[in-house]
XYZ file of C-alpha atoms in Angstrom:
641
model
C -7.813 -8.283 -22.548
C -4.188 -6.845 -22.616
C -3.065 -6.305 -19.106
C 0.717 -7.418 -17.711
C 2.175 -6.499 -20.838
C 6.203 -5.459 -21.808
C 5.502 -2.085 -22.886
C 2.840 -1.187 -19.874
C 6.097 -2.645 -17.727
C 8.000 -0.237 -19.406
C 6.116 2.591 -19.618
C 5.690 2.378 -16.024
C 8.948 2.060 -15.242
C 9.845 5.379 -17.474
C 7.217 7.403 -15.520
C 8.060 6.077 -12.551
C 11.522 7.335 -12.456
C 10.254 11.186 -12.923
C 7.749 11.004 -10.783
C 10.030 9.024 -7.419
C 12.588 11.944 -8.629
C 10.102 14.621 -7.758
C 8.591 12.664 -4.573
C 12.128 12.587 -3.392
C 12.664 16.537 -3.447
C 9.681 17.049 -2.278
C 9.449 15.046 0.799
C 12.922 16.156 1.491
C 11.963 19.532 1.233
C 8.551 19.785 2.816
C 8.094 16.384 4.931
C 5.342 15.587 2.560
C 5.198 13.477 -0.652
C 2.291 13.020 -3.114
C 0.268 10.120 -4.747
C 1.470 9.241 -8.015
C -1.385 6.898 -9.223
C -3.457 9.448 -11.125
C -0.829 11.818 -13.150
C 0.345 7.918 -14.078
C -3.213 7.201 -15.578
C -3.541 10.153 -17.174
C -0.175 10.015 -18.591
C -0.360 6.641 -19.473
C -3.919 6.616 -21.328
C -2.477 9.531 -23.466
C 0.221 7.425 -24.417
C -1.051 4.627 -24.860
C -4.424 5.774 -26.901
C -1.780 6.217 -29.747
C -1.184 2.570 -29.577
C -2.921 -0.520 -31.213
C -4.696 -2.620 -28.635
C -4.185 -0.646 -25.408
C -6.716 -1.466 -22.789
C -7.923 -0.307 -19.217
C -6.026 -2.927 -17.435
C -3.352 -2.345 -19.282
C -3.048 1.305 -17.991
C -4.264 -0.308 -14.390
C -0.541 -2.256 -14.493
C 1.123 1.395 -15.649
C -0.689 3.162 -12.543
C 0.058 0.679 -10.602
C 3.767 0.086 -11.630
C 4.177 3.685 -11.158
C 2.200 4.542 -7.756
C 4.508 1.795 -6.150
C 7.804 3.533 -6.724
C 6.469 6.886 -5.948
C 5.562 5.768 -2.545
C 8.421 3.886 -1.947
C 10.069 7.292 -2.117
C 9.168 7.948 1.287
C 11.900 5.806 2.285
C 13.676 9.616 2.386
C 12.014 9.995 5.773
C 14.445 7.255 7.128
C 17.544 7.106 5.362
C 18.967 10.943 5.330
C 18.688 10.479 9.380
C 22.301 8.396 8.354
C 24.190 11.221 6.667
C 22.675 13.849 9.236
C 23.895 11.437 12.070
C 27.490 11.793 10.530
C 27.214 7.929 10.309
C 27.638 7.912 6.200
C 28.860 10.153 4.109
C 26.220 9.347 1.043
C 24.392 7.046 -0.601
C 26.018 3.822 -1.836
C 23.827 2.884 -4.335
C 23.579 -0.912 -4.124
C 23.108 -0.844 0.081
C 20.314 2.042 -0.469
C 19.016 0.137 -3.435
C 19.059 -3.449 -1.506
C 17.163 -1.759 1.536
C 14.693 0.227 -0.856
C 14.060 -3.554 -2.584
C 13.907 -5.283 0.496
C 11.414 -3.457 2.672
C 9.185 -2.728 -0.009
C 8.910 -6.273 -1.805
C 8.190 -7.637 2.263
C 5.343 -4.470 2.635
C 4.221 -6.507 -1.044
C 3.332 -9.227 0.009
C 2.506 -9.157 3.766
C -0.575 -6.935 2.225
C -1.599 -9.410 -0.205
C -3.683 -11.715 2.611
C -4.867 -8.588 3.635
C -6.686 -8.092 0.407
C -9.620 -9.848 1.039
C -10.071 -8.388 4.788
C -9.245 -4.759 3.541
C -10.510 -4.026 0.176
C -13.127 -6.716 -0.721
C -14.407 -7.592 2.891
C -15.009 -3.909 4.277
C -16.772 -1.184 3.210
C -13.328 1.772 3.730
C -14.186 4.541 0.844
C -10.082 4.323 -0.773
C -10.595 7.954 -1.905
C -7.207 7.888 -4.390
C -8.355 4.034 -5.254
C -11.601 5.119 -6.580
C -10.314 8.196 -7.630
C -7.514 6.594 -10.140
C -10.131 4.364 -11.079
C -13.007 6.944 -12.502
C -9.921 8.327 -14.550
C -9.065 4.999 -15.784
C -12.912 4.231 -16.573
C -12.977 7.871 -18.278
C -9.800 7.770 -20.035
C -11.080 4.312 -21.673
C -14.504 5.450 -22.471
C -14.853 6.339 -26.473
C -16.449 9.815 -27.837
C -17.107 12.927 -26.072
C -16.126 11.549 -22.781
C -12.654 10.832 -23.629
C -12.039 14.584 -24.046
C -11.783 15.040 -19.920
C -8.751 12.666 -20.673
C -7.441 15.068 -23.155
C -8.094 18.268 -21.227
C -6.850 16.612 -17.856
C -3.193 16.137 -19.401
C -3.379 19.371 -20.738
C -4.208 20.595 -17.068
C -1.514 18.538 -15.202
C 1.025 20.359 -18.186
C 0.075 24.214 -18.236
C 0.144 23.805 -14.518
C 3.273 22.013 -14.239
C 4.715 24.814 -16.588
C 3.507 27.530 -14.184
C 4.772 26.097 -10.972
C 8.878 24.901 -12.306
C 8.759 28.797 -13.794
C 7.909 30.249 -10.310
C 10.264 27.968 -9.186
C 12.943 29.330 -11.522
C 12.177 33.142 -10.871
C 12.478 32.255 -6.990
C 16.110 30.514 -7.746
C 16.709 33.462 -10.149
C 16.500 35.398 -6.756
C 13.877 37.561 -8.827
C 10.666 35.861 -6.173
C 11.818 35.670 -2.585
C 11.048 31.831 -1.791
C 10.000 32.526 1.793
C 8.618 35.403 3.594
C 9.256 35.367 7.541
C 8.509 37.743 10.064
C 10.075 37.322 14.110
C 9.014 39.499 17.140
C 9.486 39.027 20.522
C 6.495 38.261 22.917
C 7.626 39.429 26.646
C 10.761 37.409 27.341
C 10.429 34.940 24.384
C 9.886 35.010 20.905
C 7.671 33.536 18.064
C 6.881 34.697 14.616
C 5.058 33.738 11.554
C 6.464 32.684 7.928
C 5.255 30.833 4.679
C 7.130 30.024 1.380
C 5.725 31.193 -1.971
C 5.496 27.611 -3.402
C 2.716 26.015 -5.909
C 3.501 22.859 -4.856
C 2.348 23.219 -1.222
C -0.770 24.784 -2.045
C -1.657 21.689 -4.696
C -0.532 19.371 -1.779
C -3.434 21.079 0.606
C -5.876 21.078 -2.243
C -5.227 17.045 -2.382
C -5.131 16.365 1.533
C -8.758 18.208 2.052
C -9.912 20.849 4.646
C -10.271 18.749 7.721
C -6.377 17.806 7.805
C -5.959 21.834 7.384
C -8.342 22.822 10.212
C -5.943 20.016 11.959
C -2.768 21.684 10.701
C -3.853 24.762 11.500
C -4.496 23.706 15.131
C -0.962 22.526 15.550
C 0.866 25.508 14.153
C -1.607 27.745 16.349
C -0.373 24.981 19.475
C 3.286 25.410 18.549
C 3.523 28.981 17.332
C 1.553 30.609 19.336
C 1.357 28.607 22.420
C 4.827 26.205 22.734
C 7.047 28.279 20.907
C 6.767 31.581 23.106
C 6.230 29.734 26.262
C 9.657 27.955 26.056
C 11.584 31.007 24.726
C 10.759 32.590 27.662
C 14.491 33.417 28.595
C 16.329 32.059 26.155
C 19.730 33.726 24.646
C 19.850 34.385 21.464
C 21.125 36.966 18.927
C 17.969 38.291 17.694
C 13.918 36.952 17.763
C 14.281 34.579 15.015
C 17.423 32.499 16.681
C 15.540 32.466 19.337
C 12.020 31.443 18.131
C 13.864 28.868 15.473
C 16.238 27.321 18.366
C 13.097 26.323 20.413
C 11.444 25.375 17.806
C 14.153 22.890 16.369
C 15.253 21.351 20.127
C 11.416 21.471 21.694
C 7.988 22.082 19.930
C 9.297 19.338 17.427
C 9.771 16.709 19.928
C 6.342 17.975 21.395
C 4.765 16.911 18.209
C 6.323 13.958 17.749
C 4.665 12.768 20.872
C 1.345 13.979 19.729
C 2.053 11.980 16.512
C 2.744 8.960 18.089
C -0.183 8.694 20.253
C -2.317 9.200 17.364
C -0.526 6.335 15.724
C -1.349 4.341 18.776
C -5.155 5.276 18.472
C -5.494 4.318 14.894
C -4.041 0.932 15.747
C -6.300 0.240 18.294
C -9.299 0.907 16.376
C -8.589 -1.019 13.122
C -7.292 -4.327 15.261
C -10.951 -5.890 15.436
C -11.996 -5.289 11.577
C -8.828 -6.796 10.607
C -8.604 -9.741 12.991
C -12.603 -10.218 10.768
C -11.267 -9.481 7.548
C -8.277 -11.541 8.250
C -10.751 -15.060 9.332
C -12.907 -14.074 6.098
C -9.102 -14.506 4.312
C -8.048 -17.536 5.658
C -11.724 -19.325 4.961
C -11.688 -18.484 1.494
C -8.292 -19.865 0.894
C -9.222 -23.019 2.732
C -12.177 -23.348 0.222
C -9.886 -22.658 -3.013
C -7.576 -25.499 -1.140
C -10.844 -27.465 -1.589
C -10.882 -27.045 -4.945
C -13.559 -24.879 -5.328
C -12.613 -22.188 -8.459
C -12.187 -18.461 -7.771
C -12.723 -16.235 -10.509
C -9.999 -14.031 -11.889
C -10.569 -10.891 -10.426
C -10.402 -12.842 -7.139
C -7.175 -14.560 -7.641
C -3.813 -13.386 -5.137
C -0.746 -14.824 -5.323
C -0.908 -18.347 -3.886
C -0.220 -17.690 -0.010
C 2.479 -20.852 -0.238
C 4.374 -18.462 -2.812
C 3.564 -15.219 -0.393
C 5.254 -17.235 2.847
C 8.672 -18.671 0.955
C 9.377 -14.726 -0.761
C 8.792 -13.502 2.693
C 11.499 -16.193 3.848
C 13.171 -15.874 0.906
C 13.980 -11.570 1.572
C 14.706 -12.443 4.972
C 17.894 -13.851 3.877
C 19.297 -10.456 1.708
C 18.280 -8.755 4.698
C 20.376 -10.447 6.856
C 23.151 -10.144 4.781
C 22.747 -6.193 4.540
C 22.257 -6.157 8.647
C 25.811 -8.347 8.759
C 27.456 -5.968 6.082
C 26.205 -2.679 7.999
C 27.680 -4.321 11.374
C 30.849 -6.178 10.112
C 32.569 -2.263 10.062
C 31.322 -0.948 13.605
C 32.773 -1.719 17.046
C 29.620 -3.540 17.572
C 30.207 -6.421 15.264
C 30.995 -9.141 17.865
C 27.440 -8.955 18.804
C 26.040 -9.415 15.070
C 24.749 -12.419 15.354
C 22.148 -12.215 17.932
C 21.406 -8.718 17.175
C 20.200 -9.549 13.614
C 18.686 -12.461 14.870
C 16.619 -10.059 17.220
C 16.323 -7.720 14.056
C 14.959 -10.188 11.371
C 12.415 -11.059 14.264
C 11.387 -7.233 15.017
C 11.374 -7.075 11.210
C 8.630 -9.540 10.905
C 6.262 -8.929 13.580
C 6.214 -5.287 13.348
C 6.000 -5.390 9.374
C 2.468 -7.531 10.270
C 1.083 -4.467 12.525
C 2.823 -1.969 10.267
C 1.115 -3.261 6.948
C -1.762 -3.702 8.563
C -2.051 -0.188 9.953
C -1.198 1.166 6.766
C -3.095 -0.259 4.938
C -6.514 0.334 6.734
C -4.945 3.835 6.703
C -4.764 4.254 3.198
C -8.734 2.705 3.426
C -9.297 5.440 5.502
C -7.922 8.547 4.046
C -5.932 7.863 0.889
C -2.501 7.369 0.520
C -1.427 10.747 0.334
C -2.743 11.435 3.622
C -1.775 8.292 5.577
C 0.762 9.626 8.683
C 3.674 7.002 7.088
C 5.656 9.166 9.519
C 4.438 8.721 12.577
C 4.261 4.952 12.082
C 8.354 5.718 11.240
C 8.209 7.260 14.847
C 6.900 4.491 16.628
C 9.327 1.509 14.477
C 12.568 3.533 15.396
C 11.448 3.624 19.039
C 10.408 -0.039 18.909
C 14.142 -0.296 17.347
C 15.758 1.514 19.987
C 14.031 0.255 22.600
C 14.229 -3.502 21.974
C 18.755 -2.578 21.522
C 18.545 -1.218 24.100
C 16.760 -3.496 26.128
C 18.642 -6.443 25.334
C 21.989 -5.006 24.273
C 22.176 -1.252 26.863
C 23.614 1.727 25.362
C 27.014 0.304 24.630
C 30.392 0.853 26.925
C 31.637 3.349 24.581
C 30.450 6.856 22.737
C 31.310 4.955 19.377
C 29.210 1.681 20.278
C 26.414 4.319 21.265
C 26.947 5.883 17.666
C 27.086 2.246 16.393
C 23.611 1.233 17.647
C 21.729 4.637 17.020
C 23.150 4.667 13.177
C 21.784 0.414 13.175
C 18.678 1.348 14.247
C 18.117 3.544 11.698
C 19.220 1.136 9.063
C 16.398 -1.359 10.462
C 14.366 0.887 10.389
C 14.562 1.765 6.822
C 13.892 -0.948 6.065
C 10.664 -1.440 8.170
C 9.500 1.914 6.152
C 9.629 0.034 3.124
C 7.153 -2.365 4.436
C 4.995 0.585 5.531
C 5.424 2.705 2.303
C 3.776 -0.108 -0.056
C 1.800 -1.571 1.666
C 0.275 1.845 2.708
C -0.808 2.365 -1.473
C -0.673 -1.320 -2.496
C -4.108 -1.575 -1.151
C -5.095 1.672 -2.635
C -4.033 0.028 -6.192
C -5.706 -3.350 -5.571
C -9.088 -1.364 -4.821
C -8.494 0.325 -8.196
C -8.039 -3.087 -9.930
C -10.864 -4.557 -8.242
C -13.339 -1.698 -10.042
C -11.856 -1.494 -12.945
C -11.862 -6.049 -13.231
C -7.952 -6.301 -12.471
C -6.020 -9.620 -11.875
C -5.066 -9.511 -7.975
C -1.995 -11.260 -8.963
C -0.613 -9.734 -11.917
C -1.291 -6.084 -9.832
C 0.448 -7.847 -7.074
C 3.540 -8.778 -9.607
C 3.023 -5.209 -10.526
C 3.779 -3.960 -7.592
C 7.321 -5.692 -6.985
C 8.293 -4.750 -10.456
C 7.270 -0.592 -9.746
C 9.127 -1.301 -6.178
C 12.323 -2.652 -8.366
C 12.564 0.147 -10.503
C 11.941 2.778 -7.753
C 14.605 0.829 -5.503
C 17.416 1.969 -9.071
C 15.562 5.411 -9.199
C 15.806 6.374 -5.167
C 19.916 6.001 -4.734
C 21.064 8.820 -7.710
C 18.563 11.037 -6.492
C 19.249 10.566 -3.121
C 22.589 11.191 -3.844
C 22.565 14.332 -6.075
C 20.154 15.541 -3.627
C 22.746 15.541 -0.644
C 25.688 16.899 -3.047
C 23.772 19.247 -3.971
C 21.848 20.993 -0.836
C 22.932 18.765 2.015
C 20.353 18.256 4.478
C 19.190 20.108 7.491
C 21.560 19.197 11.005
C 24.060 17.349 9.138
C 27.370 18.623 9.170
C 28.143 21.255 6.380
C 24.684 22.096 5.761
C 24.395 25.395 3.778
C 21.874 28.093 4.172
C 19.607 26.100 1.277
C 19.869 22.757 2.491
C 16.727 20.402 2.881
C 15.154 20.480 5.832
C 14.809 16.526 5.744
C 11.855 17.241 8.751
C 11.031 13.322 9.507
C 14.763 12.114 8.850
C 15.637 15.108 11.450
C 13.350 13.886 14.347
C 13.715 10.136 13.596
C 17.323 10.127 13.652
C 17.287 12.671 16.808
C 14.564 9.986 18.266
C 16.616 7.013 18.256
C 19.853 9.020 19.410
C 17.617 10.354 22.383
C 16.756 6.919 23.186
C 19.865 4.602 22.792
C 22.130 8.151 24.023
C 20.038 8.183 27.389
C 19.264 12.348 26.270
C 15.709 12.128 25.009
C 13.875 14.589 26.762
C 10.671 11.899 27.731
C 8.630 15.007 29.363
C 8.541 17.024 25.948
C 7.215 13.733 24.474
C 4.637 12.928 27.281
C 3.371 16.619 26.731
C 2.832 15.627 22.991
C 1.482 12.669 24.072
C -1.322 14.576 26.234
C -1.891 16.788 23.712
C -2.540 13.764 21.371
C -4.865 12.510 24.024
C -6.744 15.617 24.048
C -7.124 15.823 20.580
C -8.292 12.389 20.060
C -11.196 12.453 22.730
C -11.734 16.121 20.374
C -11.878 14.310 17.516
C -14.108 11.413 18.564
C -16.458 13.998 20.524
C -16.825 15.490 16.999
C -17.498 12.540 15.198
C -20.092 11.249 17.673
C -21.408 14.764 17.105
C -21.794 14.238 13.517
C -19.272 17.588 13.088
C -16.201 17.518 10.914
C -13.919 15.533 11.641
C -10.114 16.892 13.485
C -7.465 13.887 12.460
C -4.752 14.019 15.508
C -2.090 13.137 13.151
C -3.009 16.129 11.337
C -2.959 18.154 14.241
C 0.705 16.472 15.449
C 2.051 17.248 12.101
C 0.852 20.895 12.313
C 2.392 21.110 15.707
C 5.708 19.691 13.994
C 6.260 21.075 10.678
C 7.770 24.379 10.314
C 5.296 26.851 9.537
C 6.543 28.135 6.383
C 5.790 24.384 5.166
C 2.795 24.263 6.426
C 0.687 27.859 5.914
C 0.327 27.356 2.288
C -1.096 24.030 2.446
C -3.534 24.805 4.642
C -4.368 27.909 1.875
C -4.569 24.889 -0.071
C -6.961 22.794 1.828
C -9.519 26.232 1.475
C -9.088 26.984 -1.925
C -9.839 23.435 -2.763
C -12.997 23.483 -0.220
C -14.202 26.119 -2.313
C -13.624 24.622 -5.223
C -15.562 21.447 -4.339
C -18.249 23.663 -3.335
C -18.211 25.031 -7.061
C -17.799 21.833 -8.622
C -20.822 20.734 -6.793
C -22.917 22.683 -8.589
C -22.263 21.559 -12.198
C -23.716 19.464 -14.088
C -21.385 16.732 -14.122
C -19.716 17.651 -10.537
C -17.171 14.374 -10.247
C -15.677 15.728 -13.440
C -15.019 18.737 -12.371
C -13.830 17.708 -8.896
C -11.284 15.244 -10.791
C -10.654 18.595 -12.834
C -9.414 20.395 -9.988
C -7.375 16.283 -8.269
C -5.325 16.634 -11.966
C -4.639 20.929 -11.490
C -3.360 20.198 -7.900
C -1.259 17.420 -9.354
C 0.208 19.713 -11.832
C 1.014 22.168 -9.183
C 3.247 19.453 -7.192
C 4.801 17.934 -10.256
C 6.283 21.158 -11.904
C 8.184 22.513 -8.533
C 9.259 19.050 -7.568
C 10.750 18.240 -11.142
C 12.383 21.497 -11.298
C 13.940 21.136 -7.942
C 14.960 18.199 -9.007
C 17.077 19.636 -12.194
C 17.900 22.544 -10.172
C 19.763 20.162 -7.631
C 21.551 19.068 -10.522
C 22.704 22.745 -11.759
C 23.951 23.157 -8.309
C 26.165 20.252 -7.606
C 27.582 21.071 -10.961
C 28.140 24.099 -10.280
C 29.545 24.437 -7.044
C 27.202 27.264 -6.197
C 23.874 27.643 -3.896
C 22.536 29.706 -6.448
C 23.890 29.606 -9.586
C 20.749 31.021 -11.406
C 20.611 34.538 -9.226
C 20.593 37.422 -11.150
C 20.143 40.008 -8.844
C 21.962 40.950 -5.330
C 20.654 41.283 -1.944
C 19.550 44.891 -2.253
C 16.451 43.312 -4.678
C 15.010 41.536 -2.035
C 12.017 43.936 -1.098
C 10.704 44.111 -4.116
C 11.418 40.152 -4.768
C 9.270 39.900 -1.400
C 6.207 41.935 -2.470
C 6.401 41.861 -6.182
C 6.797 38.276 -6.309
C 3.726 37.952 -3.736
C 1.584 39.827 -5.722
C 2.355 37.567 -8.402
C 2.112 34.575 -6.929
C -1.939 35.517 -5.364
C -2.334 36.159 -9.477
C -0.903 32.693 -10.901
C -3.300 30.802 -8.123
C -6.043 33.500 -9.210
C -5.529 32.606 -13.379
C -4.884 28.799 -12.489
C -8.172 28.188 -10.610
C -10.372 30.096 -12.859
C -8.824 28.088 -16.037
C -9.671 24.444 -14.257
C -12.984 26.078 -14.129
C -13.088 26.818 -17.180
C -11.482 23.201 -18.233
C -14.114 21.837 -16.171
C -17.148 23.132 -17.915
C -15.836 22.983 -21.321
């Protein structure tokens, strides 16, 4: 059967770059990014039903190609932190490339011995693994069945359509984009805002309703509890400097904390199950060393192979660690500070994939808390420069170290990114009869193509907008939320300023939720994720309101979809209408970014002047409650047909 073929390569690699595009805007934008594997099974089988001899495993390799370089997108929670930090100015393509490549080929392969521990030795659900795989199973099935493939594309399309035009009337200044309310509570101030955005509410509709109830929680924590008690007193010209100053400089750092002990937790309880999964790995390669045979569908890439790539990337890596120092007042040290690096690299890339990866297990890609794992490597960076190495005798050797850490951490992310969805994929391939190997070959190919795609984007992106604390950032630039608190994280650290008792509150409120959560779960009640909580505390709230609307309206529709007939359909009905939602904003954003930075203007598409901005507010409310309104009742409608 046709599987690692040149035109699934290919085909991958063309939906791959509009799909990293759009993850890129997005999680610049929002702080969030979304899973790429089923719009790339969808698209793929539509494509490739037109063509003699295509086969499941053959869109398997397209999915997988595809879902690689849209994760390794999140890369964006790293990298910006440079260019807010003053320490570059953009993007140079091959350095961002290089790091992109780097990371993600190492999160490649130290997940491939995990395989056996993680996907085929444990009994983790992989929601998006099984998911992508039904619509691969579906989409290859003949007759009547085929039509959910059919009516799925159509889906992702009318609802793609729907969410880039809301997202042209907003830049058309005809739809206000956010609506945001301030008020002052004794001496402080809070106040309560949410964007009008499609893409948000397909993002909660994907994530589910116990990450909302979690998110909700934390914006209740920050807005109504963190945000007025620290404002108590504060300057400011009016309630909304006030509320958005403590906001920025103290309930963010507050959730970082609570992010990072939740980080902690979920380490702690996956290190038994993979130290198991990890002896079940190492006896079955011992007994294929033996010369017993292995069928196909159990076949990795040889571990010898998986150890001298891993040595092998070490080397580029060094190179780009010597190249970033050779130009800072810090170079004299460059030799044992890389050496230190390339060390750090490797043992926390073990942990890191390992986390991930049961992470992905856990709750599906889309869900994992890749930024709070970010959190903890920068810290690890910092701490371990500034351990061995201090803070540096001068302000620009302090600058020097902060910006490196960053760059090692990048490239750290990359490990995490992939090897948070290459399990995902692999649990695909292993329903749908996949070749470990040729997925795993797969995966450094989607990585290599969304290591070209990531650079231009990055760097339209930032000529564009500009991101949120860097210097020149206009009224519309990105707010860039995880680059913004890593990058303040490691200056904190390595600048002697971080404020430890804002993170040790986090870090108790993390505590409390966790022994919440567990309580819950020992309860047999639903579930309250702390990451989801430490996000909710962290995220701005316009961000974060409409994807918790999203998390109920896609509650309710599981509810209705369990009572049809064929209820998995339906549910995958509603996966493929969400997916639409995110893809049509984030593409659009994406082309927008490009009107802009040729045009020299923030908003080059407005239309209308300030004094239109009531009735953009409520008139373009009212029409957004009636697009979600049509949009649910046609996937209802697409569901029964």
């Amino acid at each position: 059967m046709r599987e690692l073929t040149i035109r699934s390569v290919i085909l991958g690699g063309l939906i791959t770059l509009v799909f990293t595009a759009a993850n890129v805007y997005l999680g610049l934008k929002a702080g969030l990014t979304f899973a790429t594997s089923i719009p790339a099974a969808v698209i793929s089988m539509a494509i490739l039903r037109m063509l003699p001899g295509g086969t499941i495993l053959e869109n398997n390799i397209v999915q997988t190609i595809a879902s690689a370089a849209g994760t390794l997108s999140a890369i964006i929670f790293v990298l910006p932190g440079l260019v807010i930090l003053g320490y570059w100015q953009g993007f140079p393509f091959l350095t961002t490339a290089a790091v992109c490549a780097a990371g993600g080929i190492l999160g490649v392969m130290f997940s491939v011995p995990l395989r056996r521990a993680l996907v085929t030795g444990s009994d983790l659900p992989y929601p998006e693994g099984k998911a992508a795989a039904e619509v691969l199973i579906v989409g290859s099935a003949e007759g009547s069945e085929s039509d959910e493939n059919k009516r799925g594309l159509a889906t992702i399309l009318v609802n793609s359509l729907l969410s880039a035009g809301l997202s042209l009337l907003i830049s058309m200044k005809l739809v206000a984009g956010e609506i945001a309310r301030y008020f002052k509570v004794g001496a402080g101030a809070t106040g309560a805002s949410t964007s009008i955005s499609l893409a948000l509410v397909g993002v909660g509709h994907l994530v589910g309703l116990s990450v909302g109830l979690a998110m909700l929680l934390g914006m209740a924590i920050s807005w109504i509890g963190l945000v007025p008690y620290f404002s108590q007193g504060v300057a400011g010209a009016d309630a909304a400097e006030i509320a958005g100053t403590v906001f920025r400089e103290k309930a963010r750092f507050i959730g970082a904390g609570t992010i990072g002990v939740a980080a902690i937790w979920t380490l702690l309880k996956i290190i038994g199950p993979i130290v198991q999964g990890l002896k079940g790995a190492m006896a079955a390669s011992a007994a294929r060393s033996a010369g017993d045979m292995l069928s196909l569908t159990e076949r990795d890439i040889p571990i010898n192979t998986v150890g001298a790539i891993i040595v092998a990337t070490l080397v580029p890596i060094a190179f780009l660690l010597w190249q970033f120092l050779s130009s800072t007042p810090i170079a004299g040290m460059a030799g044992p500070i890389i050496g230190l690096t390339l060390i750090y690299i490797l043992l926390a890339g073990i942990v890191i994939a390992s986390v991930c990866g049961y992470m992905a297990g856990l709750i599906g890609a889309s869900n994992s808390p890749i930024s709070g794992v970010g959190i903890l490597a920068v810290v690890g960076a910092s701490l371990m420069l500034l351990g061995f190495f201090g803070r540096g005798e001068t302000p620009d050797e302090t600058s020097a170290m902060i910006a490196y850490a960053l760059f090692a951490t990048a490239i750290i992310f990359g490990i995490a990114t992939i090897s948070n969805d290459n399990l995902q994929d692999l649990k695909t391939g292993q329903i749908v009869g996949a070749t470990p190997w040729r997925q795993q070959i797969a995966l450094v190919i989607g990585v290599l193509f969304g290591s070209l795609a990531i650079p231009p984007v990055l760097e339209l992106l930032n000529n564009a907008f500009g991101f949120a604390g860097s210097a020149g950032a206009g009224a519309n630039a990105l707010a860039a939320p995880q680059a913004l608190l890593i990058s303040a994280l490691a200056k904190g650290v390595l600048g002697g300023d971080l404020d430890w008792p804002l993170l040790g509150l986090g870090a108790m409120i993390g505590v409390a939720v966790v022994i919440v959560d567990e309580l819950l779960g020992k309860a047999g009640k639903r579930r309250l994720p702390p990451l989801g909580v430490g996000m909710g505390v962290y995220l701005p709230m316009a961000l974060t309101f409409l994807i918790i609307v999203g998390t109920v309206l896609g509650h309710y529709y599981d509810k209705w979809a369990d009572t049809c007939n064929d209820r998995e359909a339906a549910k995958r009905m509603g996966v493929l209408a969400a997916t639409g939602l995110i893809v049509g904003e984030s593409l659009f954003g994406v082309a927008f970014a490009g009107i802009v930075a040729g045009s020299g203007s923030d908003a080059p598409l407005a239309v209308v002047g300030e004094s239109f901005e009531p009735f953009a507010m409520w008139g373009g409310t009212a029409l957004f409650i009636a697009m979600l309104w049509w949009i649910y009742r046609r996937t209802k409608r697409e569901a029964l047909a």
